[in-house]
PDB file of C-alpha atoms in Angstrom:
ATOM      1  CA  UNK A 109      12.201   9.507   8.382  1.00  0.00           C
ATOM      2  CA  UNK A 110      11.844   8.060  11.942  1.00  0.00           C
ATOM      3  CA  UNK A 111       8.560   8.876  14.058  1.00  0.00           C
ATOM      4  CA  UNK A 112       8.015  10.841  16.434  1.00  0.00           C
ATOM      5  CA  UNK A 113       6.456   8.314  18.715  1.00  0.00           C
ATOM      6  CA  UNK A 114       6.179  10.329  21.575  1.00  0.00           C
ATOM      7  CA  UNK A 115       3.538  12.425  20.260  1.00  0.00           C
ATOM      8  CA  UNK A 116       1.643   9.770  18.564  1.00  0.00           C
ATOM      9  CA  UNK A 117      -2.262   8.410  20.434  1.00  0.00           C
ATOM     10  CA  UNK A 118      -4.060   7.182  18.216  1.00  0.00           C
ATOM     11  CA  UNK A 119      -2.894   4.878  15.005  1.00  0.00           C
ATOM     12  CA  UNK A 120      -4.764   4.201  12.035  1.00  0.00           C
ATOM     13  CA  UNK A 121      -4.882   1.611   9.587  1.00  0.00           C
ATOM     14  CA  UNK A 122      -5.588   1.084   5.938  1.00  0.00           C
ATOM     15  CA  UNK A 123      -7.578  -2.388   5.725  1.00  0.00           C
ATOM     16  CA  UNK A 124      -7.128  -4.091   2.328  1.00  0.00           C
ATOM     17  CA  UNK A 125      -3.447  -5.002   1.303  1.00  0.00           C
ATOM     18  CA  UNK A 126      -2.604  -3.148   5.051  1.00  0.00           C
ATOM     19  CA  UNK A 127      -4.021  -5.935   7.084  1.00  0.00           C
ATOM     20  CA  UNK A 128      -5.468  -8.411   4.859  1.00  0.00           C
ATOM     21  CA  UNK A 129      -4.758  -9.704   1.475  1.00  0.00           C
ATOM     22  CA  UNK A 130      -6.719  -8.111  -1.462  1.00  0.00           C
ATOM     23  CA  UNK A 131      -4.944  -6.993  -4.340  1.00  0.00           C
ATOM     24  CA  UNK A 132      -3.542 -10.201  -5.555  1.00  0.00           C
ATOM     25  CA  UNK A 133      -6.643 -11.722  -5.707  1.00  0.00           C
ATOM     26  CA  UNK A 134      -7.797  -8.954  -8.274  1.00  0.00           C
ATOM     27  CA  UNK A 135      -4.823  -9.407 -10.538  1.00  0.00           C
ATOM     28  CA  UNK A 136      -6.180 -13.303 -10.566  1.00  0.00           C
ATOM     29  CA  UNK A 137      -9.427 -12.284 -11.782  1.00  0.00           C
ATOM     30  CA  UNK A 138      -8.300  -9.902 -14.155  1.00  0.00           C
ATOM     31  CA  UNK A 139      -5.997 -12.896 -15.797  1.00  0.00           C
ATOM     32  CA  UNK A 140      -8.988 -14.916 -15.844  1.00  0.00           C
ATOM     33  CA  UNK A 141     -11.112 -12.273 -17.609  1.00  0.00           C
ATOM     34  CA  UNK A 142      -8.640 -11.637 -20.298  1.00  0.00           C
ATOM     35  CA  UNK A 143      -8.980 -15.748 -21.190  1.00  0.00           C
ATOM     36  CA  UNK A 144     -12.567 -14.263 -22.305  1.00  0.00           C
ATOM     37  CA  UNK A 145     -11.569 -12.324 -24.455  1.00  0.00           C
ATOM     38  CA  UNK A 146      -9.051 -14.659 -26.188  1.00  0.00           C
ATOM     39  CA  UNK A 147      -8.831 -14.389 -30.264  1.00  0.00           C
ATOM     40  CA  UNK A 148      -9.789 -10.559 -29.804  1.00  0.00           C
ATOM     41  CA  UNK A 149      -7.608  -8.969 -27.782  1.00  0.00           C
ATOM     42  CA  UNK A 150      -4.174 -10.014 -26.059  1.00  0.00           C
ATOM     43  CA  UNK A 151      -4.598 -10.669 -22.585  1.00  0.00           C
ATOM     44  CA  UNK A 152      -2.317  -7.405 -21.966  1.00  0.00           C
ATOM     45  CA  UNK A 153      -4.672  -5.216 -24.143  1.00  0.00           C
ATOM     46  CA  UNK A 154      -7.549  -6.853 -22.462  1.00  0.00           C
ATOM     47  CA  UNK A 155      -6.570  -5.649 -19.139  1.00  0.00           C
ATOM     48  CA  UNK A 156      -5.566  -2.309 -20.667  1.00  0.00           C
ATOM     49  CA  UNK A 157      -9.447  -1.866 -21.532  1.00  0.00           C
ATOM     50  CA  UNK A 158     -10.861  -3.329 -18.570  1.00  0.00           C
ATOM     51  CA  UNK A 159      -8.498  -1.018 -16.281  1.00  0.00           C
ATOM     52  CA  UNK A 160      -9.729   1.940 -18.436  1.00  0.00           C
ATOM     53  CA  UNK A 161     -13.275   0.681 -17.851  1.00  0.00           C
ATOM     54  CA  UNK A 162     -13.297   1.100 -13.964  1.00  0.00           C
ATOM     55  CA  UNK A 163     -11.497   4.455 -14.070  1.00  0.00           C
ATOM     56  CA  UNK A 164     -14.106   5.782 -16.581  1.00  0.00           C
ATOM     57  CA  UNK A 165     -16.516   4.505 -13.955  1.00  0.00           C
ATOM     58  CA  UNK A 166     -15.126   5.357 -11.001  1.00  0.00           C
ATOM     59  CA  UNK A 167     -17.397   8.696 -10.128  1.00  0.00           C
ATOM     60  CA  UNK A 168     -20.331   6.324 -11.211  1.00  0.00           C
ATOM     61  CA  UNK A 169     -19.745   2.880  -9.680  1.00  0.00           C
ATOM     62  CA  UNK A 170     -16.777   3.907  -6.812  1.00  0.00           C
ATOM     63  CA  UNK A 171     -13.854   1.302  -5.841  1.00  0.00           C
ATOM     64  CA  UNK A 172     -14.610  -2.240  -5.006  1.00  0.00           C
ATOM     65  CA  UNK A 173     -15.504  -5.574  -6.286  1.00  0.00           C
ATOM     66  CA  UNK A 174     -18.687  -4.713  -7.216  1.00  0.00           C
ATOM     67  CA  UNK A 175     -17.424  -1.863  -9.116  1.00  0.00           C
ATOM     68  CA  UNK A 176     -14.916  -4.416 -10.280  1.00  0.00           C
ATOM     69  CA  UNK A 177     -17.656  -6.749 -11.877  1.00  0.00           C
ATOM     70  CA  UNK A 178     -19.186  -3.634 -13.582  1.00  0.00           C
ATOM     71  CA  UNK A 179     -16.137  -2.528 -15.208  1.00  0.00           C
ATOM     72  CA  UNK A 180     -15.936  -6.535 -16.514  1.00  0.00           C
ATOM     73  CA  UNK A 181     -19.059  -6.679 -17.993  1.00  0.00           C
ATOM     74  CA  UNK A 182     -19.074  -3.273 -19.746  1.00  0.00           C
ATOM     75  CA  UNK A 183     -15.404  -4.554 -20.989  1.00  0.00           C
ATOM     76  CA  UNK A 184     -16.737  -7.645 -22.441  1.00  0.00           C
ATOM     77  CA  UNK A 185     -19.908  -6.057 -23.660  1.00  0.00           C
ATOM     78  CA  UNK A 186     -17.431  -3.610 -25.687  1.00  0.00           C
ATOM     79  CA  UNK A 187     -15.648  -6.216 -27.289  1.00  0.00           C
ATOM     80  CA  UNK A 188     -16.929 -10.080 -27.451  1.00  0.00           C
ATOM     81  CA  UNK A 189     -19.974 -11.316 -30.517  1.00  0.00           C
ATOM     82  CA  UNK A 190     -23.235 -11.670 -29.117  1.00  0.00           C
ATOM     83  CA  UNK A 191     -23.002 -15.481 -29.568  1.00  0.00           C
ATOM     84  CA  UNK A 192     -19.950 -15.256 -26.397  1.00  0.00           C
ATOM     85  CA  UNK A 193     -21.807 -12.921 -24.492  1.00  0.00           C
ATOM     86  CA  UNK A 194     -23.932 -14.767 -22.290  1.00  0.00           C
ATOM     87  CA  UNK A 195     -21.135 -17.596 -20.700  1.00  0.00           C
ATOM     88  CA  UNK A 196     -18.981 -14.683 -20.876  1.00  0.00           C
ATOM     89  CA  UNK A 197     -21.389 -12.539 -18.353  1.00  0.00           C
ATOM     90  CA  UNK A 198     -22.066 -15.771 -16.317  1.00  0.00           C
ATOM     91  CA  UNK A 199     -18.051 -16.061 -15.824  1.00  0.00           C
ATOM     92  CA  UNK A 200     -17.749 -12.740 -15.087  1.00  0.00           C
ATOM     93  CA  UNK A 201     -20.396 -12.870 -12.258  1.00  0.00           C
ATOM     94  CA  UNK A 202     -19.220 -16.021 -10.650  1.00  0.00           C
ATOM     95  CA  UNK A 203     -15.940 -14.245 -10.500  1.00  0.00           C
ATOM     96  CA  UNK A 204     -17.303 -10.495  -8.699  1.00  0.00           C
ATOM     97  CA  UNK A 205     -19.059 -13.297  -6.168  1.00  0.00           C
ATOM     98  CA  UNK A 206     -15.883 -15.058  -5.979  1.00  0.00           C
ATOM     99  CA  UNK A 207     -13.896 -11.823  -4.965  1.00  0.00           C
ATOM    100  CA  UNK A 208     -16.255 -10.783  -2.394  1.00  0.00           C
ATOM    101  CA  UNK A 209     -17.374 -14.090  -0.654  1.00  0.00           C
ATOM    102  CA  UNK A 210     -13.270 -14.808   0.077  1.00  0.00           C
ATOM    103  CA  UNK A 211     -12.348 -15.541   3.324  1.00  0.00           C
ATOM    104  CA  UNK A 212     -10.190 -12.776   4.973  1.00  0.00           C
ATOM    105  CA  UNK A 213      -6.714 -14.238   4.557  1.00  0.00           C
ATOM    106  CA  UNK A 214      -4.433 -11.652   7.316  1.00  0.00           C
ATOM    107  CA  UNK A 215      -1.056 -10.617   6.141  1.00  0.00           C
ATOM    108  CA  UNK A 216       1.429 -12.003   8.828  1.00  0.00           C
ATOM    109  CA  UNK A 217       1.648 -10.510  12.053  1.00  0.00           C
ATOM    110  CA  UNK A 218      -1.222  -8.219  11.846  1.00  0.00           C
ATOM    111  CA  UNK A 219      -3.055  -9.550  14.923  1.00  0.00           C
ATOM    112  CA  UNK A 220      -0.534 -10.303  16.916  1.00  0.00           C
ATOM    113  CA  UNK A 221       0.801  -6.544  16.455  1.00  0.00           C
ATOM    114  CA  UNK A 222      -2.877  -5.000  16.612  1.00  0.00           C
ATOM    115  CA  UNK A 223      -2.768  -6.303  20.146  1.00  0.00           C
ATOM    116  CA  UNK A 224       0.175  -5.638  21.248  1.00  0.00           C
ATOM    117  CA  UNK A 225      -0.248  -1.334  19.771  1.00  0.00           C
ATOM    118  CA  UNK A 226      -3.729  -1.775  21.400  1.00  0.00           C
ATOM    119  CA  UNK A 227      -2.414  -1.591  25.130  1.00  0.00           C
ATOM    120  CA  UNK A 228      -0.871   1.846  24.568  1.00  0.00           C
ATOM    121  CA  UNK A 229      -2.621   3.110  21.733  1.00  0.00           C
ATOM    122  CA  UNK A 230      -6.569   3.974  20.550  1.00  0.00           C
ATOM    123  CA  UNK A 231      -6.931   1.917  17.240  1.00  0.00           C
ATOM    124  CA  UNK A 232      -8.692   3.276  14.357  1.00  0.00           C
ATOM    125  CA  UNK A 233      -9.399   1.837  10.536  1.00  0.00           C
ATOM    126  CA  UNK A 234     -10.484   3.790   7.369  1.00  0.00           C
ATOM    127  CA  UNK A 235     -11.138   2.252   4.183  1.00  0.00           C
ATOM    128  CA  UNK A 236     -12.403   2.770   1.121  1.00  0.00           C
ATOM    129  CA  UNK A 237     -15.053   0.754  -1.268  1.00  0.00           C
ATOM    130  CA  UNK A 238     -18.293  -0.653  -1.188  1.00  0.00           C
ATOM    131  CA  UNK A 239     -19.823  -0.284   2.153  1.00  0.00           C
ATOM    132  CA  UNK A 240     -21.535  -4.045   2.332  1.00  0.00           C
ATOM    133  CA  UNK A 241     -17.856  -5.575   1.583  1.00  0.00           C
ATOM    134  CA  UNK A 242     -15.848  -3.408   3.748  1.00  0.00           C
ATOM    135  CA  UNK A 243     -17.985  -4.148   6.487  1.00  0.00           C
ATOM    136  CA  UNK A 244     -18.523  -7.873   5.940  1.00  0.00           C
ATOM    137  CA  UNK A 245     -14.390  -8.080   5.752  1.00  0.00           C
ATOM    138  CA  UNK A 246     -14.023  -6.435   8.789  1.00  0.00           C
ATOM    139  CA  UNK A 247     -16.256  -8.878  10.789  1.00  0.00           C
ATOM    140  CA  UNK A 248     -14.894 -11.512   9.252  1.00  0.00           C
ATOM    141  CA  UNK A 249     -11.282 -10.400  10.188  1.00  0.00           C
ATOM    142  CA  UNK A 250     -11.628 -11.078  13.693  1.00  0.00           C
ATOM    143  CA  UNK A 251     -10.134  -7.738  14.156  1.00  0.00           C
ATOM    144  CA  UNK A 252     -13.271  -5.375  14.798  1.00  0.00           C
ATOM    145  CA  UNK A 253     -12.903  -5.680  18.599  1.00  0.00           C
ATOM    146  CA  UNK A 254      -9.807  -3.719  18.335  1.00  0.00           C
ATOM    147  CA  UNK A 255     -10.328  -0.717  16.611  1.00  0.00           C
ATOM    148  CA  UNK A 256     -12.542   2.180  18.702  1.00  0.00           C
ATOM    149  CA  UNK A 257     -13.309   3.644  15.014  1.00  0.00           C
ATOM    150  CA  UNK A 258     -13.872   2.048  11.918  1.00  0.00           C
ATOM    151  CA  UNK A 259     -14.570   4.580   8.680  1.00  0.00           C
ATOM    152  CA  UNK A 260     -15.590   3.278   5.556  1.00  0.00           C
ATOM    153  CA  UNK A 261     -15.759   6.204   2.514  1.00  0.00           C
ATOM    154  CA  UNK A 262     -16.012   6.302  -0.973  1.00  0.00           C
ATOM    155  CA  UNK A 263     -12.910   7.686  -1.189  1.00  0.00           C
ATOM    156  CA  UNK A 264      -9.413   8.764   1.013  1.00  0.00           C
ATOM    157  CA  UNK A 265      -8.934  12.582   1.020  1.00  0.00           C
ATOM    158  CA  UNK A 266      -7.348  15.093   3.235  1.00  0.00           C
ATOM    159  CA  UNK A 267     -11.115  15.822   4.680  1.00  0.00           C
ATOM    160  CA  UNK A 268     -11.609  11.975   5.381  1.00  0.00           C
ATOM    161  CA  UNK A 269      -8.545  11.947   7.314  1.00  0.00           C
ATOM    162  CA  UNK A 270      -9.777  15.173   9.284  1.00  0.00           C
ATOM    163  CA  UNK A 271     -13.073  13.519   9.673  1.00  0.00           C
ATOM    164  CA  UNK A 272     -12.031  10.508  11.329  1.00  0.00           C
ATOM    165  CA  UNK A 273      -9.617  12.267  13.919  1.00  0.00           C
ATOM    166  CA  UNK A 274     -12.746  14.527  14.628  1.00  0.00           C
ATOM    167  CA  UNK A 275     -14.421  11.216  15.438  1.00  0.00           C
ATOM    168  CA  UNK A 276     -11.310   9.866  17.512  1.00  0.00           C
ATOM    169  CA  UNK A 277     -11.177  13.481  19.679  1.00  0.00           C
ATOM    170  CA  UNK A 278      -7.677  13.644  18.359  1.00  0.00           C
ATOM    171  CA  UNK A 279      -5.561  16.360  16.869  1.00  0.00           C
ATOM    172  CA  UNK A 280      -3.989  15.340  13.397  1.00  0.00           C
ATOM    173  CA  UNK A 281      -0.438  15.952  15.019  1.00  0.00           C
ATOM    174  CA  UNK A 282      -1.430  12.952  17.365  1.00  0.00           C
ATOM    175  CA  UNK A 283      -2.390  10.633  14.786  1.00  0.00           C
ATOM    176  CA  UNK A 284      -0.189   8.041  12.665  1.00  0.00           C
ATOM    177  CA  UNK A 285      -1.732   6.528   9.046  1.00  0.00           C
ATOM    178  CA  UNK A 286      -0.398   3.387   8.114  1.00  0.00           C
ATOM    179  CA  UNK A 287      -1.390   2.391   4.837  1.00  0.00           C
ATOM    180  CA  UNK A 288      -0.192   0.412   1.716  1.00  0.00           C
ATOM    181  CA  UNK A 289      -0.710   3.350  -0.861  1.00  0.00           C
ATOM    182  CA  UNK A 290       1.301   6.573  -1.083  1.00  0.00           C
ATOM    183  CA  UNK A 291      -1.800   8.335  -3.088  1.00  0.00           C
ATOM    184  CA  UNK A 292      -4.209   6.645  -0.457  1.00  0.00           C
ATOM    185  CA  UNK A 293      -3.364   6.433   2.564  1.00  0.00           C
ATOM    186  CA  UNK A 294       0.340   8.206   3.392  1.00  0.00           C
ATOM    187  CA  UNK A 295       0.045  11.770   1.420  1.00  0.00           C
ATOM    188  CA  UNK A 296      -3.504  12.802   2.485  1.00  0.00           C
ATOM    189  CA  UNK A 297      -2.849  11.953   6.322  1.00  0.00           C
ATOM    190  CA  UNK A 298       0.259  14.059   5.768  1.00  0.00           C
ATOM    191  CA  UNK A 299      -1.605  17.077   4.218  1.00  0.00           C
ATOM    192  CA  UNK A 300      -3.815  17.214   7.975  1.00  0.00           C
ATOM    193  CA  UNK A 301      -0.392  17.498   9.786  1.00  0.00           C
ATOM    194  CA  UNK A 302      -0.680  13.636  11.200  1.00  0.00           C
ATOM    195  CA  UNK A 303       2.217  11.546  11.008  1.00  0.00           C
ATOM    196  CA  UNK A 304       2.223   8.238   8.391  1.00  0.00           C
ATOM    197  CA  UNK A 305       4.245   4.629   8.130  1.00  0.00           C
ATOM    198  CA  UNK A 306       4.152   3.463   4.349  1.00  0.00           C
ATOM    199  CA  UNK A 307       3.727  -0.445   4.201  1.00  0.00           C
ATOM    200  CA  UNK A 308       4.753  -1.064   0.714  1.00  0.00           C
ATOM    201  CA  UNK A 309       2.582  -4.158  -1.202  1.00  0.00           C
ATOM    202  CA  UNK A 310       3.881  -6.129  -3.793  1.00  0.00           C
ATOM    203  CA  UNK A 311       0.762  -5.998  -5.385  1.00  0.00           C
ATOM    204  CA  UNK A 312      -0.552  -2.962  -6.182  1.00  0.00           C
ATOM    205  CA  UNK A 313      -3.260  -1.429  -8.505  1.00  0.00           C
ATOM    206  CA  UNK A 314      -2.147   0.616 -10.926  1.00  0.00           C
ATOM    207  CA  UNK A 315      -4.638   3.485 -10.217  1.00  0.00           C
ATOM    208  CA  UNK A 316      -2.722   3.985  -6.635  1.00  0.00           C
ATOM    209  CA  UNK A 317       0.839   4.270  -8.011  1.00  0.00           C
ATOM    210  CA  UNK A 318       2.515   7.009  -7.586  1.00  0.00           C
ATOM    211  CA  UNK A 319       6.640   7.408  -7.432  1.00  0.00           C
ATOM    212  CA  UNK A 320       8.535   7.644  -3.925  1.00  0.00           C
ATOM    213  CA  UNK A 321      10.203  10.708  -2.606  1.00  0.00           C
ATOM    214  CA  UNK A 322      13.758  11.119  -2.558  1.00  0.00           C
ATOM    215  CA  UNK A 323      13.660  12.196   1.049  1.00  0.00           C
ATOM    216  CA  UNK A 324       9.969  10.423   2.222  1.00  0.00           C
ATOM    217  CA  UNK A 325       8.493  12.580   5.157  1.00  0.00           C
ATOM    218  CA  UNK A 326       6.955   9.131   6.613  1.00  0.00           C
ATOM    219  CA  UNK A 327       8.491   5.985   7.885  1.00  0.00           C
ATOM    220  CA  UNK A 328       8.766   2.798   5.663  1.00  0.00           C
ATOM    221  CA  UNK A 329       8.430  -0.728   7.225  1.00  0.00           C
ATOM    222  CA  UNK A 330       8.613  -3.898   5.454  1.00  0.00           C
ATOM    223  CA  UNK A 331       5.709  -5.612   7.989  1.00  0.00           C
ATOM    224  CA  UNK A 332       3.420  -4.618  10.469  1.00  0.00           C
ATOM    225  CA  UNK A 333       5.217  -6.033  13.434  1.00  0.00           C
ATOM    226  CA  UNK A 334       8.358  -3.626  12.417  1.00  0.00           C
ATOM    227  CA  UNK A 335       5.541  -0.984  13.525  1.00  0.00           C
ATOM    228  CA  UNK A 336       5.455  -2.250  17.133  1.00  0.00           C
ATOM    229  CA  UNK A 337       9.107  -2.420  17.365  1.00  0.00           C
ATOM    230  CA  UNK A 338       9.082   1.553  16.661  1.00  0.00           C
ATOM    231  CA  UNK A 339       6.111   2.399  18.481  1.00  0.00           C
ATOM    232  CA  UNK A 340       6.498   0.070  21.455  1.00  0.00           C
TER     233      UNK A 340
END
């Protein structure tokens, strides 16, 4: 479904796996936690449990690598002897550090196209997760100087959407989501009446899945800059 450019003011972006790399580096740390857990579970089983540990925790704990780290120590705590416990909980740690003190590695084109949109068009990001993190990736994107709004929440609803377009002075209608999750980013925005662009990841957390339309009421693009040649 093309865009209706014409109408759009402000655009908005999902941060993590949007505009910089995230996801992947989760998937690594879940392969490394399963190694802990070798001779009692397969590493597939182990990353069955530790998957069902953060959604059991996710009204507790919310999204994040903090949350994250959590979710890996109750797993191991559920499953490994005493005796493995305490270099498993020390591995665990280093790797919740290890997630959050990574540098901010940009997908490709994302600042050239930020500044190219931000000539025409007010800039706004809303993510989700652990406030400290969000905020310490988005200084440490280089990107902050761009965006008019940034809204970090615990979580990405039809009223988050309608908050942040309150914030902008915008009518939903004049908005455009771009995001890498359908259950995120692109169906909320779409419930307020703004318009979305689906960036599809090729990592993706399971939790997010969800199947694509036959006939998508949003625009799919294979990279940000394929958003500037529409919108530009």
């Amino acid at each position: 479904m093309p865009l209706c450019a014409s109408q759009v003011s402000v655009v908005c972006f999902d941060a993590d796996d949007t505009l910089w790399k995230n996801e992947e580096f989760y998937r690594q740390a879940e392969a490394r936690f399963a190694q802990l857990l070798d001779g009692i579970l397969p590493p597939d089983q182990a990353i069955d449990a530790l998957f069902q540990a953060e959604m059991d925790n996710l009204s507790v704990f919310g999204y994040g690598a903090k949350s994250f780290t959590l979710s890996m120590l109750q797993t191991a705590l559920n499953f490994l002897p005493p005796e493995r416990m305490d270099a498993a909980a020390r591995t665990i740690l280093a790797l919740g550090k290890e997630l959050i003190l990574r540098p901010v590695e940009l997908l490709p084109g994302v600042k050239q196209t930020l500044e190219q949109l931000a000539g025409k068009y007010r800039l706004a990001v809303i993510t989700k997760g652990d406030l400290l993190d969000q905020e310490r990736k988005l200084k440490n994107s280089g990107l902050l100087p761009l965006f008019e709004q940034t809204q970090i929440v615990s979580d990405k609803n039809p009223a988050a959407y309608r908050a942040l377009f309150v914030r902008l002075g915008a009518r939903p209608e004049e908005a455009l989501m771009v995001g890498n999750s359908l259950k995120s980013d692109i169906f909320p925005a779409l419930e307020t009446g703004a318009q979305a662009a689906y960036l599809p990841s090729p990592f993706n957390w399971r939790h997010e899945a969800l199947p694509e339309p036959e006939n998508p009421p949003y625009l799919k693009i294979a990279s940000l800059p394929d958003l500037a040649a529409v919108l530009l």
